[in-house]
XYZ file of C-alpha atoms in Angstrom:
341
model
C -16.554 12.519 -16.473
C -14.841 9.235 -14.556
C -14.111 9.379 -11.066
C -12.772 6.424 -9.567
C -11.354 5.113 -6.951
C -10.082 0.871 -7.667
C -9.201 -0.569 -4.025
C -6.912 -3.386 -4.847
C -4.484 -5.872 -3.760
C -1.562 -6.642 -3.422
C -0.102 -7.919 -6.589
C -2.969 -7.016 -8.599
C -1.134 -4.816 -10.805
C -1.934 -1.558 -9.459
C -0.073 0.337 -11.090
C -0.341 -1.097 -14.254
C -3.945 0.429 -14.875
C -2.434 3.417 -14.347
C 0.222 2.781 -17.687
C -2.274 0.701 -18.698
C -4.708 3.652 -20.056
C -2.733 6.382 -20.646
C -2.240 7.116 -24.588
C 0.765 8.775 -26.785
C -0.984 12.298 -26.030
C -2.718 11.865 -23.066
C -2.293 15.319 -20.460
C -2.373 13.766 -17.246
C -0.899 13.735 -13.915
C 0.784 11.288 -11.840
C 0.569 11.453 -8.644
C 2.693 8.780 -6.239
C 3.966 9.403 -2.760
C 7.705 7.525 -2.294
C 10.535 8.209 -4.495
C 11.210 4.657 -6.208
C 7.383 3.717 -7.404
C 7.806 7.930 -9.775
C 11.334 5.885 -11.502
C 9.391 2.353 -11.077
C 6.213 4.573 -13.159
C 8.800 6.602 -15.419
C 10.496 3.673 -15.898
C 7.642 1.541 -17.068
C 6.214 4.665 -19.144
C 9.567 4.652 -20.710
C 9.105 0.377 -21.748
C 5.726 1.663 -23.177
C 6.080 4.853 -25.481
C 10.266 4.336 -25.998
C 10.020 7.833 -23.726
C 7.955 9.670 -21.421
C 5.236 12.116 -23.623
C 4.667 15.578 -23.561
C 1.800 15.761 -21.399
C 2.174 13.162 -19.965
C 3.862 14.120 -16.194
C 5.025 12.040 -13.045
C 5.389 13.714 -9.737
C 5.686 12.845 -5.773
C 3.204 14.181 -3.744
C 5.388 16.800 -1.788
C 6.853 17.589 -5.264
C 3.850 18.458 -6.890
C 2.032 20.068 -4.026
C 5.420 22.336 -3.519
C 6.268 23.224 -7.142
C 2.703 22.432 -8.833
C 0.187 23.823 -6.234
C 2.337 26.424 -4.469
C 4.458 27.870 -5.720
C 3.192 29.159 -9.183
C 0.651 30.480 -6.446
C 1.279 31.672 -3.211
C 5.026 31.771 -3.309
C 5.154 35.973 -4.221
C 2.837 36.841 -2.004
C 3.880 34.063 1.422
C 8.086 34.383 0.593
C 8.696 30.906 1.998
C 12.161 29.469 2.088
C 10.930 25.727 1.361
C 9.604 23.130 3.366
C 10.477 21.552 6.853
C 9.686 18.558 8.247
C 9.286 19.469 11.683
C 5.924 18.918 13.773
C 3.950 22.416 13.895
C 2.407 24.211 17.265
C -0.409 22.634 17.692
C -2.645 25.618 19.494
C -2.773 28.538 16.363
C -5.344 29.577 14.058
C -5.443 28.330 10.473
C -5.523 32.464 9.771
C -1.949 32.608 11.504
C 1.462 32.956 9.559
C 2.680 30.396 12.058
C 0.314 27.831 11.740
C 2.042 26.521 8.952
C 5.740 28.216 8.976
C 8.544 28.522 11.061
C 9.629 31.490 11.809
C 12.649 31.569 9.894
C 10.277 31.442 6.052
C 9.199 27.543 6.036
C 6.482 26.010 5.157
C 5.614 22.463 7.549
C 5.191 19.645 5.083
C 2.422 18.581 6.459
C 0.743 21.241 6.859
C 0.989 22.142 3.015
C -1.682 20.384 2.118
C -4.092 22.883 4.388
C -2.543 25.904 2.958
C -3.425 25.273 -0.135
C -7.055 23.964 0.818
C -7.192 27.143 2.692
C -6.125 30.009 0.252
C -5.865 28.624 -2.757
C -8.107 25.590 -3.444
C -9.889 27.092 -6.559
C -7.063 28.284 -8.441
C -4.574 24.851 -7.915
C -7.789 23.410 -9.297
C -8.031 25.743 -12.584
C -4.561 25.174 -13.319
C -5.254 21.168 -13.239
C -7.780 21.324 -15.350
C -6.072 23.982 -17.354
C -2.752 21.423 -18.005
C -4.743 17.674 -17.404
C -7.236 15.853 -18.873
C -6.737 12.930 -16.415
C -5.877 12.917 -13.181
C -3.840 9.627 -11.124
C -2.846 8.458 -8.292
C -0.860 5.996 -6.955
C -0.799 4.652 -3.501
C -4.004 6.575 -2.491
C -3.636 4.715 1.151
C -0.849 6.373 2.473
C -2.655 9.373 2.261
C -3.794 10.518 5.394
C -4.138 14.089 8.173
C -5.304 17.019 5.675
C -2.509 15.475 2.978
C -6.065 13.125 2.239
C -8.926 15.980 3.041
C -6.605 17.665 -0.065
C -6.890 14.253 -1.967
C -10.619 14.741 -1.211
C -10.883 17.899 -2.592
C -9.105 17.066 -5.637
C -12.241 14.917 -6.551
C -14.129 18.529 -7.248
C -11.821 19.013 -10.339
C -13.325 18.456 -13.762
C -11.419 15.651 -15.220
C -10.958 11.684 -15.508
C -10.459 10.602 -12.431
C -8.557 7.590 -11.547
C -7.387 6.854 -7.674
C -6.424 3.039 -6.757
C -4.667 1.452 -3.630
C -4.993 -1.071 -1.431
C -6.384 -0.292 2.101
C -4.627 -2.747 3.676
C -1.532 -2.534 2.361
C -1.466 0.590 4.776
C 1.396 1.421 7.196
C 2.861 5.008 7.035
C 0.973 8.104 6.144
C 2.265 10.963 4.038
C 1.743 13.221 7.202
C 0.374 13.813 10.884
C -0.780 16.333 11.850
C -2.395 15.994 15.897
C -6.290 14.316 15.576
C -7.175 15.028 11.877
C -7.628 12.101 10.114
C -5.732 10.172 13.102
C -8.712 7.014 12.770
C -9.244 6.853 9.013
C -7.893 4.116 8.159
C -9.876 1.832 11.552
C -12.408 1.435 9.249
C -13.044 0.411 6.322
C -16.567 1.562 5.714
C -15.713 5.400 6.989
C -12.742 5.014 4.491
C -14.514 4.289 1.176
C -17.404 6.237 2.936
C -15.282 9.947 2.629
C -14.007 8.566 -1.039
C -17.741 7.655 -2.087
C -19.056 11.466 -0.945
C -16.295 13.247 -2.950
C -17.464 12.455 -5.460
C -15.546 9.222 -7.175
C -16.855 5.671 -7.579
C -15.855 2.772 -5.281
C -14.423 -0.533 -7.281
C -13.577 -3.227 -5.114
C -13.850 -5.547 -7.966
C -11.611 -4.543 -10.925
C -8.479 -5.033 -9.068
C -9.887 -8.039 -6.946
C -6.855 -10.719 -7.918
C -4.017 -10.890 -6.971
C -1.184 -12.081 -10.599
C 1.582 -12.323 -7.929
C 0.237 -14.606 -5.261
C -0.605 -18.419 -5.276
C -4.125 -19.720 -4.572
C -2.120 -21.877 -1.503
C -1.120 -18.197 -0.469
C -4.296 -15.998 -1.265
C -6.493 -18.442 0.645
C -4.355 -18.296 3.788
C -4.350 -14.688 3.925
C -8.677 -14.858 3.528
C -8.460 -17.878 6.111
C -5.578 -16.570 8.563
C -5.354 -12.699 8.579
C -9.629 -11.916 7.364
C -7.607 -10.288 4.452
C -9.939 -10.963 1.123
C -7.356 -11.561 -1.574
C -8.358 -13.706 -4.677
C -5.766 -14.914 -7.426
C -5.542 -15.496 -10.666
C -3.671 -18.104 -10.743
C -5.013 -22.523 -10.605
C -1.322 -24.003 -8.762
C -1.049 -24.311 -5.225
C 2.479 -23.151 -3.478
C 3.602 -24.517 -0.344
C 2.861 -22.952 2.681
C 5.634 -23.723 6.331
C 5.443 -23.717 9.647
C 8.628 -25.270 11.257
C 9.384 -24.708 14.570
C 12.708 -26.879 14.538
C 15.666 -25.015 15.308
C 17.589 -26.243 12.312
C 15.112 -25.970 10.000
C 14.544 -22.352 10.804
C 18.362 -22.257 10.113
C 18.051 -24.178 6.649
C 15.791 -21.825 6.234
C 18.169 -18.502 7.666
C 20.906 -18.951 5.793
C 19.626 -19.978 2.196
C 19.916 -17.222 -0.252
C 17.357 -17.699 -1.820
C 14.738 -16.947 0.614
C 14.182 -13.726 1.631
C 13.293 -13.148 5.951
C 10.592 -10.404 6.918
C 11.024 -9.534 10.626
C 9.065 -7.168 11.627
C 11.480 -4.771 12.736
C 15.778 -4.501 12.842
C 16.445 -6.493 9.743
C 18.919 -4.661 9.526
C 20.726 -6.653 13.130
C 20.914 -9.973 11.354
C 23.168 -10.382 8.591
C 20.921 -12.340 5.969
C 19.218 -11.811 2.875
C 16.755 -10.121 4.620
C 14.940 -6.754 5.279
C 11.752 -5.646 7.619
C 7.565 -6.483 6.627
C 7.288 -2.851 5.804
C 10.004 -1.494 4.607
C 8.835 -4.164 1.428
C 5.625 -2.737 0.350
C 5.557 -2.650 -3.991
C 8.417 -4.886 -4.190
C 7.875 -7.610 -6.731
C 11.009 -9.950 -6.833
C 10.681 -12.274 -4.549
C 10.820 -15.842 -5.455
C 10.176 -17.228 -2.052
C 9.390 -16.017 1.845
C 10.681 -16.694 4.870
C 8.273 -14.640 8.167
C 9.444 -14.407 10.609
C 8.067 -14.129 14.018
C 8.494 -12.378 17.276
C 7.078 -13.505 20.343
C 3.811 -11.249 20.009
C 2.739 -12.765 16.871
C 4.340 -16.368 16.778
C 2.206 -17.123 20.203
C -0.864 -15.003 17.582
C 0.183 -17.663 14.239
C -0.119 -20.440 16.443
C -3.343 -19.155 18.785
C -4.962 -18.491 15.492
C -5.761 -15.276 16.580
C -3.312 -13.378 14.006
C -6.029 -10.888 12.268
C -6.659 -9.751 15.757
C -3.198 -7.781 15.578
C -3.030 -4.325 16.050
C -4.236 -2.535 11.876
C -0.717 -2.037 11.574
C 1.011 -4.667 12.509
C -1.613 -6.600 10.389
C -0.756 -4.612 7.655
C 3.080 -5.122 7.421
C 1.907 -9.124 7.875
C -0.543 -8.936 5.418
C 3.225 -7.008 2.570
C 5.335 -9.656 3.975
C 3.151 -12.298 3.115
C 1.915 -11.011 -0.152
C 5.829 -10.599 -1.269
C 6.236 -14.382 -1.826
C 5.736 -15.669 -5.757
C 5.629 -18.863 -4.388
C 6.913 -20.934 -0.984
C 5.557 -18.738 2.348
C 7.819 -19.975 5.866
C 7.438 -19.076 8.981
C 9.852 -20.135 11.481
C 10.125 -18.278 15.065
C 13.058 -15.566 15.698
C 13.637 -17.424 18.886
C 15.267 -20.542 16.897
C 17.856 -17.619 15.129
C 18.494 -14.880 17.220
C 21.934 -16.415 18.318
C 23.221 -15.333 14.524
C 21.735 -12.207 15.670
C 24.239 -9.097 15.351
C 26.729 -11.297 13.939
C 28.892 -10.297 10.375
C-alpha cells in the first residue's frame, strides 16, 4: 500500500493530482475541508466521467466525521442532537461526557475527532477499509487541533492514501482546542516528522512547481518570502511597486486587476478581497496586493519573510493568485476611497 503526503506549492495542481488518479471503478474516499472545494471536486469528477461514480464518495470534513464516522458507530449509544461550534470547557476529563457534549446533548465540533479517537477508532478504521481502497485528503495544511491527530491516526488504515496540501497556505484551522497542536504549523520539520511517523512517505518534489505563476512571480516569492516555489513556465511577467498615488488610484479603479487586502476589503468599493479569503481561487489574471503600514515597511526594508507566519502565509496566498502581473501599492494611497460606494 502506498501512503503518501504530497507537499505542494500554489498552483501546482493539488486537486488535479487527486482527480487524475481516479478511475471509473475506484472505491475512493475523498475528504476536504471547505464546502467550495467539495463542489469543485464534484464538478471536476463529473467533467472527467460524466457523473460521480458510485464507488467515489466526496465529503466535507465535518460531514465525514459526523455522518460516516460517528452516527453509524456511536450515535445509538451516545444519542447526540448534532454539532455545535462553541468553546468547550477546558478543565474536564477525557472520560467525562461533558468533555465532548453540551448539557443539551450537542457535540462540541472541535472535539468530535477526539471522541472518535478515544471511543471508536478501530471500528472507524474498519468501516473505512470495508468500503474503500483509496483515501484522499485535500488541503491537509488546514487540519489543526484534534483533527490533525485524527488525520495521523488514519495512517493506520490498510488502504492506499494520498494526502495533499501546501504547508505555507495554512491560514486557518479546522478547529482549535486549547494547546492541542497549537504550535503545529510553526515548524516545517516537526510537522513533516509527525506525518512521517504516521507511516506516510513525504513527497516534496512531485508538486513543487506552479502551473499558475510565472517564473518571475515564483522567483519573487522564493527570494522575498523565503518560500521555495518553482514554475513550469519559462515566460517573464511584471512585478511592480508604485508609491505614486495617481498610479495607485489607477490600479485601484481597474476592474481587470483584483485588489487583495490584508483585511477589511469590504470597506472599499472595488474588485477586491482579503488575502486569506482567495485561497483555492484560480481565476485572476493580474493581482494588486494592497500593503498596510506594517507590511509596507517590511516590503521596503526587504524583510517580508520575517512577518508572523499567519500573515506571511496569507501574503503568499495573495501573491500566488496571479497568472500574469503582480502589483503592490500602499493602502494609504487609496484610503480616501474607503467606505465610498
